[in-house]
PDB file of C-alpha atoms in Angstrom:
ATOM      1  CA  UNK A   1       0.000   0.000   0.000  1.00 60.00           C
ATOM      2  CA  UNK A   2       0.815   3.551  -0.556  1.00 86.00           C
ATOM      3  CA  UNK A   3      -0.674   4.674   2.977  1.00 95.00           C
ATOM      4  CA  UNK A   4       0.105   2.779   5.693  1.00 96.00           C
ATOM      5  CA  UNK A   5      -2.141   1.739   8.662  1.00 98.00           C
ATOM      6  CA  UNK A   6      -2.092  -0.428  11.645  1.00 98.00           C
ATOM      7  CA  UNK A   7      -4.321  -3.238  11.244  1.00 97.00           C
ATOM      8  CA  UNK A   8      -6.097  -2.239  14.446  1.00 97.00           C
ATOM      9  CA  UNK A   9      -6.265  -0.542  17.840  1.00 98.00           C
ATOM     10  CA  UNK A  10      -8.400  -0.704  21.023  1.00 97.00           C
ATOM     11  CA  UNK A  11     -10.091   1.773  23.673  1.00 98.00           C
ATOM     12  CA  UNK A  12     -11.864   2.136  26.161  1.00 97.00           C
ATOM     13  CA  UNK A  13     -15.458   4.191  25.859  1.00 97.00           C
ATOM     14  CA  UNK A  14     -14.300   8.088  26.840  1.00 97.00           C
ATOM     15  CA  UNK A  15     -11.024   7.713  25.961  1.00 97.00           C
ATOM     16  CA  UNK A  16      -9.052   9.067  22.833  1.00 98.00           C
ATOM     17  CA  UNK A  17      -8.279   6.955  19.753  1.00 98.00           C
ATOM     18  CA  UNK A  18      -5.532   8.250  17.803  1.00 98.00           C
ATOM     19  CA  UNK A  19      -5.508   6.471  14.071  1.00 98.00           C
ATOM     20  CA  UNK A  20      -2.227   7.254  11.883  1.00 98.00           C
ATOM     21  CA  UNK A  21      -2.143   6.913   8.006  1.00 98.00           C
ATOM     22  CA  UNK A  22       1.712   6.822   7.169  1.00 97.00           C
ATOM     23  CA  UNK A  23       2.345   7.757   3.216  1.00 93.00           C
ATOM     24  CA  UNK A  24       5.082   9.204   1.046  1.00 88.00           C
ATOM     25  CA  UNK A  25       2.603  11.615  -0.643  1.00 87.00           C
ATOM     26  CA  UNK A  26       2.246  13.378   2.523  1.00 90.00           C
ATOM     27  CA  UNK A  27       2.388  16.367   3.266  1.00 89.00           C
ATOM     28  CA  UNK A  28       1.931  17.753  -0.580  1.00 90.00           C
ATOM     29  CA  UNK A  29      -1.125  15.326  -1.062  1.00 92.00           C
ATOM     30  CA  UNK A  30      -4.195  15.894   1.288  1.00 94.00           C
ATOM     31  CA  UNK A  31      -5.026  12.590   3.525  1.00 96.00           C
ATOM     32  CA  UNK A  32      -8.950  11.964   4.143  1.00 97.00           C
ATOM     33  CA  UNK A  33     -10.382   9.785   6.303  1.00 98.00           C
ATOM     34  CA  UNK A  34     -13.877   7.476   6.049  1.00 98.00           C
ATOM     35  CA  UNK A  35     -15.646   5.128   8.324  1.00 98.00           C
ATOM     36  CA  UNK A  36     -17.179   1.926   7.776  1.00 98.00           C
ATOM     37  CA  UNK A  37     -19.485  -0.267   9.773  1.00 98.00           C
ATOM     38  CA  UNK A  38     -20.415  -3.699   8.914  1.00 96.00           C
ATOM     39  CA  UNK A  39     -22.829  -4.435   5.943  1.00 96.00           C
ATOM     40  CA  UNK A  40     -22.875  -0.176   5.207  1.00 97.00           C
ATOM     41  CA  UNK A  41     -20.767   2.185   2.331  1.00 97.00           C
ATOM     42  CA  UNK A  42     -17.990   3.898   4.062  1.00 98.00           C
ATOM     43  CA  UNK A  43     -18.719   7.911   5.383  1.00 97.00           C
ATOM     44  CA  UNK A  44     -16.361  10.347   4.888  1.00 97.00           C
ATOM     45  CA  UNK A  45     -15.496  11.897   8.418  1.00 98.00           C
ATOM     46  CA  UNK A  46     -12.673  14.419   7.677  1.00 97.00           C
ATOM     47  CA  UNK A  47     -11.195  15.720   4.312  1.00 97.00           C
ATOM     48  CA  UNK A  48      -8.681  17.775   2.913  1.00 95.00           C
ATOM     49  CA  UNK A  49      -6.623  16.915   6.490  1.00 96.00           C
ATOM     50  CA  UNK A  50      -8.730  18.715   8.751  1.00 96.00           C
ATOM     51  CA  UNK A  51     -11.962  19.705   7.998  1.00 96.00           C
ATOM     52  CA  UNK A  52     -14.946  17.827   8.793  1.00 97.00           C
ATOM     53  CA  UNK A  53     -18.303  17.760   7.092  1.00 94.00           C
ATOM     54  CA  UNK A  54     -21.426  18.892   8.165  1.00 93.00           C
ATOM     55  CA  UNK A  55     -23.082  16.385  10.518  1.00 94.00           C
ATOM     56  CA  UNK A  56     -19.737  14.646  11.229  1.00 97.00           C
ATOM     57  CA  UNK A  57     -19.138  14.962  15.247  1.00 97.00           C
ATOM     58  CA  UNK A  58     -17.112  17.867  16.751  1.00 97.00           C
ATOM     59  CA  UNK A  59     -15.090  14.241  18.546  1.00 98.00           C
ATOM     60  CA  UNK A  60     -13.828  13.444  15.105  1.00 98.00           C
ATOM     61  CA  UNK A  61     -10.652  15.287  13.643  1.00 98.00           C
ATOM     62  CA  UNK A  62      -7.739  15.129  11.464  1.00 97.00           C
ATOM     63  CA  UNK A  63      -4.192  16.648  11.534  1.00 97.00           C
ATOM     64  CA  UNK A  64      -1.115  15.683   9.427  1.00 96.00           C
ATOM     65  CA  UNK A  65       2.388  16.740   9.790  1.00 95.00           C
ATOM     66  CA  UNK A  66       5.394  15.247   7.760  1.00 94.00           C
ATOM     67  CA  UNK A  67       4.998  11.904   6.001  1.00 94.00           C
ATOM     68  CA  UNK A  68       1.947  11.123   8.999  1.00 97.00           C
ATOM     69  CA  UNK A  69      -1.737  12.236   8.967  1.00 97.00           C
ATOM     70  CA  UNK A  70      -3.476  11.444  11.792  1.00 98.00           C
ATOM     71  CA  UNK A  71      -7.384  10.819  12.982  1.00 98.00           C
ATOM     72  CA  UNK A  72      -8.259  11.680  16.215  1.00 98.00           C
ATOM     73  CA  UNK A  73     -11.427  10.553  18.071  1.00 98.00           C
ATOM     74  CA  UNK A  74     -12.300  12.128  21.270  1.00 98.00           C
ATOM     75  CA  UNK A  75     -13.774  10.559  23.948  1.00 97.00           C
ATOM     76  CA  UNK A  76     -14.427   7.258  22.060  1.00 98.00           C
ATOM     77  CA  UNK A  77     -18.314   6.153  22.336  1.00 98.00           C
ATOM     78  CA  UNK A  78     -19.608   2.664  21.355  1.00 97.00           C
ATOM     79  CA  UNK A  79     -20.819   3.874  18.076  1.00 97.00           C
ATOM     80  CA  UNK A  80     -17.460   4.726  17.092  1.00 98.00           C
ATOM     81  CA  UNK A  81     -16.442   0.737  16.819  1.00 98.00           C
ATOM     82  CA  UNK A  82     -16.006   0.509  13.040  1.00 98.00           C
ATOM     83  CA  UNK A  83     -13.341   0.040  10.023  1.00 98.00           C
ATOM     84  CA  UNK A  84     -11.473   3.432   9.337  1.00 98.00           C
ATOM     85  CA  UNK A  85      -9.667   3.902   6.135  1.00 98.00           C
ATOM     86  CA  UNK A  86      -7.393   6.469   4.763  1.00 98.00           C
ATOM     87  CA  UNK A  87      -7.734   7.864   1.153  1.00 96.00           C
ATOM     88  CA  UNK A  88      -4.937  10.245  -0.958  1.00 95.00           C
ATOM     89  CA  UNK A  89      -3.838  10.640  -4.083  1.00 91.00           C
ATOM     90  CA  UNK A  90      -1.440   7.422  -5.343  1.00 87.00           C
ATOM     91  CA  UNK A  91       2.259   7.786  -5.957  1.00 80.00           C
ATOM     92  CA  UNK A  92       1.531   6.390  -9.670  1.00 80.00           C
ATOM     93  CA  UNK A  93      -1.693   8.684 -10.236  1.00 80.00           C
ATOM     94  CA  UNK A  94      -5.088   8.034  -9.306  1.00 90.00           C
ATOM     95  CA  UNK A  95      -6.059   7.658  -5.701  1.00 94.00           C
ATOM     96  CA  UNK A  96      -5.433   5.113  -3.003  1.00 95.00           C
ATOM     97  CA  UNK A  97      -6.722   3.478   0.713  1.00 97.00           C
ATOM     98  CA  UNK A  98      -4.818   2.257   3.058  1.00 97.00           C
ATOM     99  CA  UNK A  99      -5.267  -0.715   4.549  1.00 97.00           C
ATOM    100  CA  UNK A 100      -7.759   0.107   7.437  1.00 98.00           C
ATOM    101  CA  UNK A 101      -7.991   0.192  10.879  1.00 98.00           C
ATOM    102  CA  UNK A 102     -10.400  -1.883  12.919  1.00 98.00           C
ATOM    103  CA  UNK A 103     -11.373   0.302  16.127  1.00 98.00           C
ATOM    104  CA  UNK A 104     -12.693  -1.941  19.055  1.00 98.00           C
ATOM    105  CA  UNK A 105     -14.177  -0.160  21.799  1.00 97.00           C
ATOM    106  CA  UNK A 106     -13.552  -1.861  25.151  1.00 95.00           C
TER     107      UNK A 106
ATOM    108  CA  UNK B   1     -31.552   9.140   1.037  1.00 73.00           C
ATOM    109  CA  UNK B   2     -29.389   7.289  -1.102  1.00 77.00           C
ATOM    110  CA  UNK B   3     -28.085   9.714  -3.558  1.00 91.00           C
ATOM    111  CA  UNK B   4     -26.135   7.144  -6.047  1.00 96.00           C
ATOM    112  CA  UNK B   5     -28.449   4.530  -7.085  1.00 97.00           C
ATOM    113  CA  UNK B   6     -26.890   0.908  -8.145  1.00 98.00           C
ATOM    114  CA  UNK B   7     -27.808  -1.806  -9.883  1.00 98.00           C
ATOM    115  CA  UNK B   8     -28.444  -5.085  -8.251  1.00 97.00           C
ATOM    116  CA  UNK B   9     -26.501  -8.242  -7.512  1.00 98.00           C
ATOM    117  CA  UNK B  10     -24.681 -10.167 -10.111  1.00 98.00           C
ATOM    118  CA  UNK B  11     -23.320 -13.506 -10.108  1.00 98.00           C
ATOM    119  CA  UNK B  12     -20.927 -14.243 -13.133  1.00 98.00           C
ATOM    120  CA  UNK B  13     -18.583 -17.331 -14.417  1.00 98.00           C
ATOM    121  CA  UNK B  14     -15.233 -16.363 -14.727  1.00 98.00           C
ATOM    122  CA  UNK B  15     -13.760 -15.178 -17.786  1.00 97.00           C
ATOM    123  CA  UNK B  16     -17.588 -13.232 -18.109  1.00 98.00           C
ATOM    124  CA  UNK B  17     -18.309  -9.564 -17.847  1.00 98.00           C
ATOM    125  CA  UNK B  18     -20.081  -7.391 -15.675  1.00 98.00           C
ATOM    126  CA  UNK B  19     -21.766  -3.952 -15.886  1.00 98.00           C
ATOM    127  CA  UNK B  20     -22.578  -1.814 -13.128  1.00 98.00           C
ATOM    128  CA  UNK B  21     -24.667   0.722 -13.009  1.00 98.00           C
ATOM    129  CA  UNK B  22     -24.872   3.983 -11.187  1.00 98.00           C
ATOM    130  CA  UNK B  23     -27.840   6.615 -11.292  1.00 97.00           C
ATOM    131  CA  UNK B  24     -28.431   9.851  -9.955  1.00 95.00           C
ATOM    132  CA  UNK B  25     -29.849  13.745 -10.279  1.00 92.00           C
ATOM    133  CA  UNK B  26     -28.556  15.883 -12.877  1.00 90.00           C
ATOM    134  CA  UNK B  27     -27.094  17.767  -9.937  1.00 90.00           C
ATOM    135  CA  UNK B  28     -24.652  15.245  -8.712  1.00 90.00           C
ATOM    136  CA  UNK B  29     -24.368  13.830 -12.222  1.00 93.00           C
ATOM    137  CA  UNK B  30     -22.370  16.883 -13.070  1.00 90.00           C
ATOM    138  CA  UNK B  31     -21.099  18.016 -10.857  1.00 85.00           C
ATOM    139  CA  UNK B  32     -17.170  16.168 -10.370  1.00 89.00           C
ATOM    140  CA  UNK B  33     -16.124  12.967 -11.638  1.00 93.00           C
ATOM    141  CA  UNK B  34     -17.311   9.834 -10.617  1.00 95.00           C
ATOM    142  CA  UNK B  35     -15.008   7.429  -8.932  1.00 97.00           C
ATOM    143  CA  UNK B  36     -15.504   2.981  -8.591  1.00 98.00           C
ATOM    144  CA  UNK B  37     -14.415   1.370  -5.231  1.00 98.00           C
ATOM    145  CA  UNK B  38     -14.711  -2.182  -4.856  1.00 98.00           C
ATOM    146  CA  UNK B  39     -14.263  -4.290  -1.291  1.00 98.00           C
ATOM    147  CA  UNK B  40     -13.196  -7.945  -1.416  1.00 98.00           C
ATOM    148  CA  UNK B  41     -15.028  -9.968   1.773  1.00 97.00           C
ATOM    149  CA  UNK B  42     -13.358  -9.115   4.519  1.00 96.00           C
ATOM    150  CA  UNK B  43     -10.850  -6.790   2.955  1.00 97.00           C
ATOM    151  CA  UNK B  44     -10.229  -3.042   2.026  1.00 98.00           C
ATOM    152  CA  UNK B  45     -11.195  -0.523  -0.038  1.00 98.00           C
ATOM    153  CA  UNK B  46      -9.408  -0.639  -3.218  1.00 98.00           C
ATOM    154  CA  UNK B  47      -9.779   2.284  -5.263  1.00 97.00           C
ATOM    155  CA  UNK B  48     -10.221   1.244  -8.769  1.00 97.00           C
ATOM    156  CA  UNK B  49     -10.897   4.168 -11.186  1.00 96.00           C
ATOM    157  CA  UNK B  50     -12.538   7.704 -12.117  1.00 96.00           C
ATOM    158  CA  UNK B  51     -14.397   8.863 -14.848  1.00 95.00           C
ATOM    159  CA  UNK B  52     -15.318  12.835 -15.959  1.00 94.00           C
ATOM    160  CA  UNK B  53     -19.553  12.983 -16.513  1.00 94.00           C
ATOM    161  CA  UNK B  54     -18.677  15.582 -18.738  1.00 94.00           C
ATOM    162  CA  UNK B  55     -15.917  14.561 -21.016  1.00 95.00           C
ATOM    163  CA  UNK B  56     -16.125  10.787 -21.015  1.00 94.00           C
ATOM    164  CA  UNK B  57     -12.448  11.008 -19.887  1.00 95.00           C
ATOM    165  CA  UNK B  58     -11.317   7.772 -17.593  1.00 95.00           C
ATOM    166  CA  UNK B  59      -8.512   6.754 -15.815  1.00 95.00           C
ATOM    167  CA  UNK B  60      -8.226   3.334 -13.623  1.00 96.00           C
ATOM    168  CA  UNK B  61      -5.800   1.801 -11.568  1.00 95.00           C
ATOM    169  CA  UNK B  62      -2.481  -0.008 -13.396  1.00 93.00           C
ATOM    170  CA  UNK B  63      -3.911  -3.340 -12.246  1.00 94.00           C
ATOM    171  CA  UNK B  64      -7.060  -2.818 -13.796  1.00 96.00           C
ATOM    172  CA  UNK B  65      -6.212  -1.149 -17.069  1.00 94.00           C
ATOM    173  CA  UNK B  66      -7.170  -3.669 -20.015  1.00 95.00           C
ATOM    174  CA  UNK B  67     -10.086  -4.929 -18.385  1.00 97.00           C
ATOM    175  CA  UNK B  68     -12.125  -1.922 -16.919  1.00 98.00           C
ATOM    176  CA  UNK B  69     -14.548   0.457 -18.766  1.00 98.00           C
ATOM    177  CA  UNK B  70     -15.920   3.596 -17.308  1.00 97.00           C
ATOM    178  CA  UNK B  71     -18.735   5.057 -19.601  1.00 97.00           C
ATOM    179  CA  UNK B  72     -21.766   7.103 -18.798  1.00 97.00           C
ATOM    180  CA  UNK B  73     -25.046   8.311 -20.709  1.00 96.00           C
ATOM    181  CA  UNK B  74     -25.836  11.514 -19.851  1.00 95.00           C
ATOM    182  CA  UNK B  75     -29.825  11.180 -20.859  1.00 96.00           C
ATOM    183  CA  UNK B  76     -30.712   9.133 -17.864  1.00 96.00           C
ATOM    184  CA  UNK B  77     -27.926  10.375 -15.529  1.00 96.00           C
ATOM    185  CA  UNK B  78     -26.115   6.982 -15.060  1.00 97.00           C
ATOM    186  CA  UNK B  79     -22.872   6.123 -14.865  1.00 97.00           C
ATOM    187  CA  UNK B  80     -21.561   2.720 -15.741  1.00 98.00           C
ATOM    188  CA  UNK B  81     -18.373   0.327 -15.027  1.00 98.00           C
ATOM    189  CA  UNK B  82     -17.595  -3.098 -16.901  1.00 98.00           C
ATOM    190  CA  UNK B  83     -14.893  -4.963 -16.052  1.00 98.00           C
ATOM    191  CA  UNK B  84     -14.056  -8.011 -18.220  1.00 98.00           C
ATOM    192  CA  UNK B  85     -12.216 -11.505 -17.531  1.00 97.00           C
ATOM    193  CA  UNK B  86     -13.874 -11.743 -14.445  1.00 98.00           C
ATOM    194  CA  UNK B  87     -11.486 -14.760 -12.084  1.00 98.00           C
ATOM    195  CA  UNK B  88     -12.970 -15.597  -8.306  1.00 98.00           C
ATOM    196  CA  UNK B  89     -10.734 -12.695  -7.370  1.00 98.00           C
ATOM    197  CA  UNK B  90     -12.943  -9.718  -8.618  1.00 98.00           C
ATOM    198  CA  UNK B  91     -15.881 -11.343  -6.245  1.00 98.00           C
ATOM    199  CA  UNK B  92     -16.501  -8.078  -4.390  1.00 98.00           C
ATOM    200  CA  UNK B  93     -19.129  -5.318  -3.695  1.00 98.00           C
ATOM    201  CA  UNK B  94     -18.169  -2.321  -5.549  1.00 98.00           C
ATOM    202  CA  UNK B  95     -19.117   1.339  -4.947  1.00 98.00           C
ATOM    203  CA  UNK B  96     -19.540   3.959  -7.251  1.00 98.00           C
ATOM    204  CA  UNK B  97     -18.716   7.323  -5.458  1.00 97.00           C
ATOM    205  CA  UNK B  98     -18.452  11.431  -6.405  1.00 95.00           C
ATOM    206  CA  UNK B  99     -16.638  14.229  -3.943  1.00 89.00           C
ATOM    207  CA  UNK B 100     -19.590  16.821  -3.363  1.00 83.00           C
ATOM    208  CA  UNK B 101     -18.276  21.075  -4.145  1.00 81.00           C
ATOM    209  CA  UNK B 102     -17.779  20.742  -0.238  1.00 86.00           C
ATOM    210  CA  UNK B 103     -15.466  18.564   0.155  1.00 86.00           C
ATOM    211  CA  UNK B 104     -12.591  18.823  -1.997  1.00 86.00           C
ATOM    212  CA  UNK B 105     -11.673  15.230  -3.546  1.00 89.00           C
ATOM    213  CA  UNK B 106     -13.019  13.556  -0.684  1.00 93.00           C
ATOM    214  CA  UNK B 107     -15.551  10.748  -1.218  1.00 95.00           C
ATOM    215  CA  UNK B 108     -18.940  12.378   0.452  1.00 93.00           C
ATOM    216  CA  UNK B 109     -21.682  10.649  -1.776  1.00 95.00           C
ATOM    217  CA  UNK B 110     -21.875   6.619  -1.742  1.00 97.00           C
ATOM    218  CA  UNK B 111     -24.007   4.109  -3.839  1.00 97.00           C
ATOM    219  CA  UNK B 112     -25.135   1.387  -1.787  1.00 97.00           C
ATOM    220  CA  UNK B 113     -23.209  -0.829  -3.238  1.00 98.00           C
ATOM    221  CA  UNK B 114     -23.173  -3.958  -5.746  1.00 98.00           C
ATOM    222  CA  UNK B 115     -22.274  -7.703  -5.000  1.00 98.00           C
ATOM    223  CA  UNK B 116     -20.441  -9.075  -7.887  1.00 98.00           C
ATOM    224  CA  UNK B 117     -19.878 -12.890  -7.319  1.00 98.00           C
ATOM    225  CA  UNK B 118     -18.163 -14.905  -9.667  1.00 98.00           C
ATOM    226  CA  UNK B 119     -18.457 -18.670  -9.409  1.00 97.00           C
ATOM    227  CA  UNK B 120     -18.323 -21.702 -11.239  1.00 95.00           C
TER     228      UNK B 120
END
């Protein structure tokens, strides 16, 4: 893969779950992040880095810096347990995922 | 509501072919290109390719260049991908998916998705 996630991480409800997305294209390439439960399309959560679209919870946010972009989930509910991919443009063209992350909340 | 409309489940033999289909508003139609994501069972998203509404202009991934086609009639709105020489491998659901003016390239507006199986 171009982008580069652990395979998962755990937490416990109210505590913060920081998801990284390691990739050569950063920092001249944006980094967005999506969420996917079972059975359901992924949602996109934060784009361009940082911003967040409308309806997206204030808990959810994304920073980069260097080669790393970074989601951060703030006080971690239930709800949250889901599959969290990265998404930037490809080192050959085009665009590419990571791997995903698998968020279990304890 | 489901802004990306898809056609329905397909089960194929390998070395067939399989269209997809994508529908929407005029709006979203467009309005940015569309892009096709497909997800293995139990695996990733793997971005395979983007078409302009406008132009007709495509693109795809290396590993699918040679057997994808991205076309679109812009009567009915709909947006379409074939991919050819289907192998157990391409069993998958795939996506079609468009970045809203919002959100730069990200991926806002999702199809519900299309099960492609291909068996024997």
């Amino acid at each position: 893969y171009d982008l580069t996630q652990p395979p998962s991480i755990s937490v416990s409800p109210g505590q913060t779950a920081r998801l990284t997305c390691s990739g050569s294209a950063f920092p001249n390439q944006y980094c967005y992040w999506y969420q996917q439960k079972p059975g359901q399309a992924p949602v996109l959560v934060t784009y361009k880095d940082s911003e967040r679209p409308s309806g997206i919870p204030e808990r959810f946010s994304g920073s980069s810096s260097g080669t790393m972009a970074t989601l951060t989930i703030s006080g971690v509910q239930a709800e949250d347990e889901a599959d969290y991919y990265c998404h930037s443009a490809g080192t050959s063209g085009g665009w590419v995922f990571g791997g995903g992350t698998k968020l279990t909340v304890l | 509501q489901v802004q990306l409309v898809q056609s329905g489940a397909e089960m194929k033999k390998p070395g067939a072919s399989v269209k997809v289909s994508c529908k929407t508003s005029e709006h979203i139609f467009n309005n940015n290109d569309f892009n096709w994501v497909r997800q293995a069972p139990g695996q990733g998203l793997e971005w395979m390719g983007w078409m302009n509404p406008n132009s007709g202009n495509s693109d795809s991934a290396q590993k699918f260049r040679g057997r994808v086609t991205m076309t679109r009639n812009t009567s009915t709105t709909t947006a379409y991908l074939e991919l050819s020489g289907l192998s157990f491998e391409d069993t998958a659901v795939y996506y079609c998916t468009k970045a809203s003016k919002t959100t730069g390239d990200g991926f806002d507006i999702w199809g519900q998705g299309t099960m492609v199986t291909i068996s024997s």
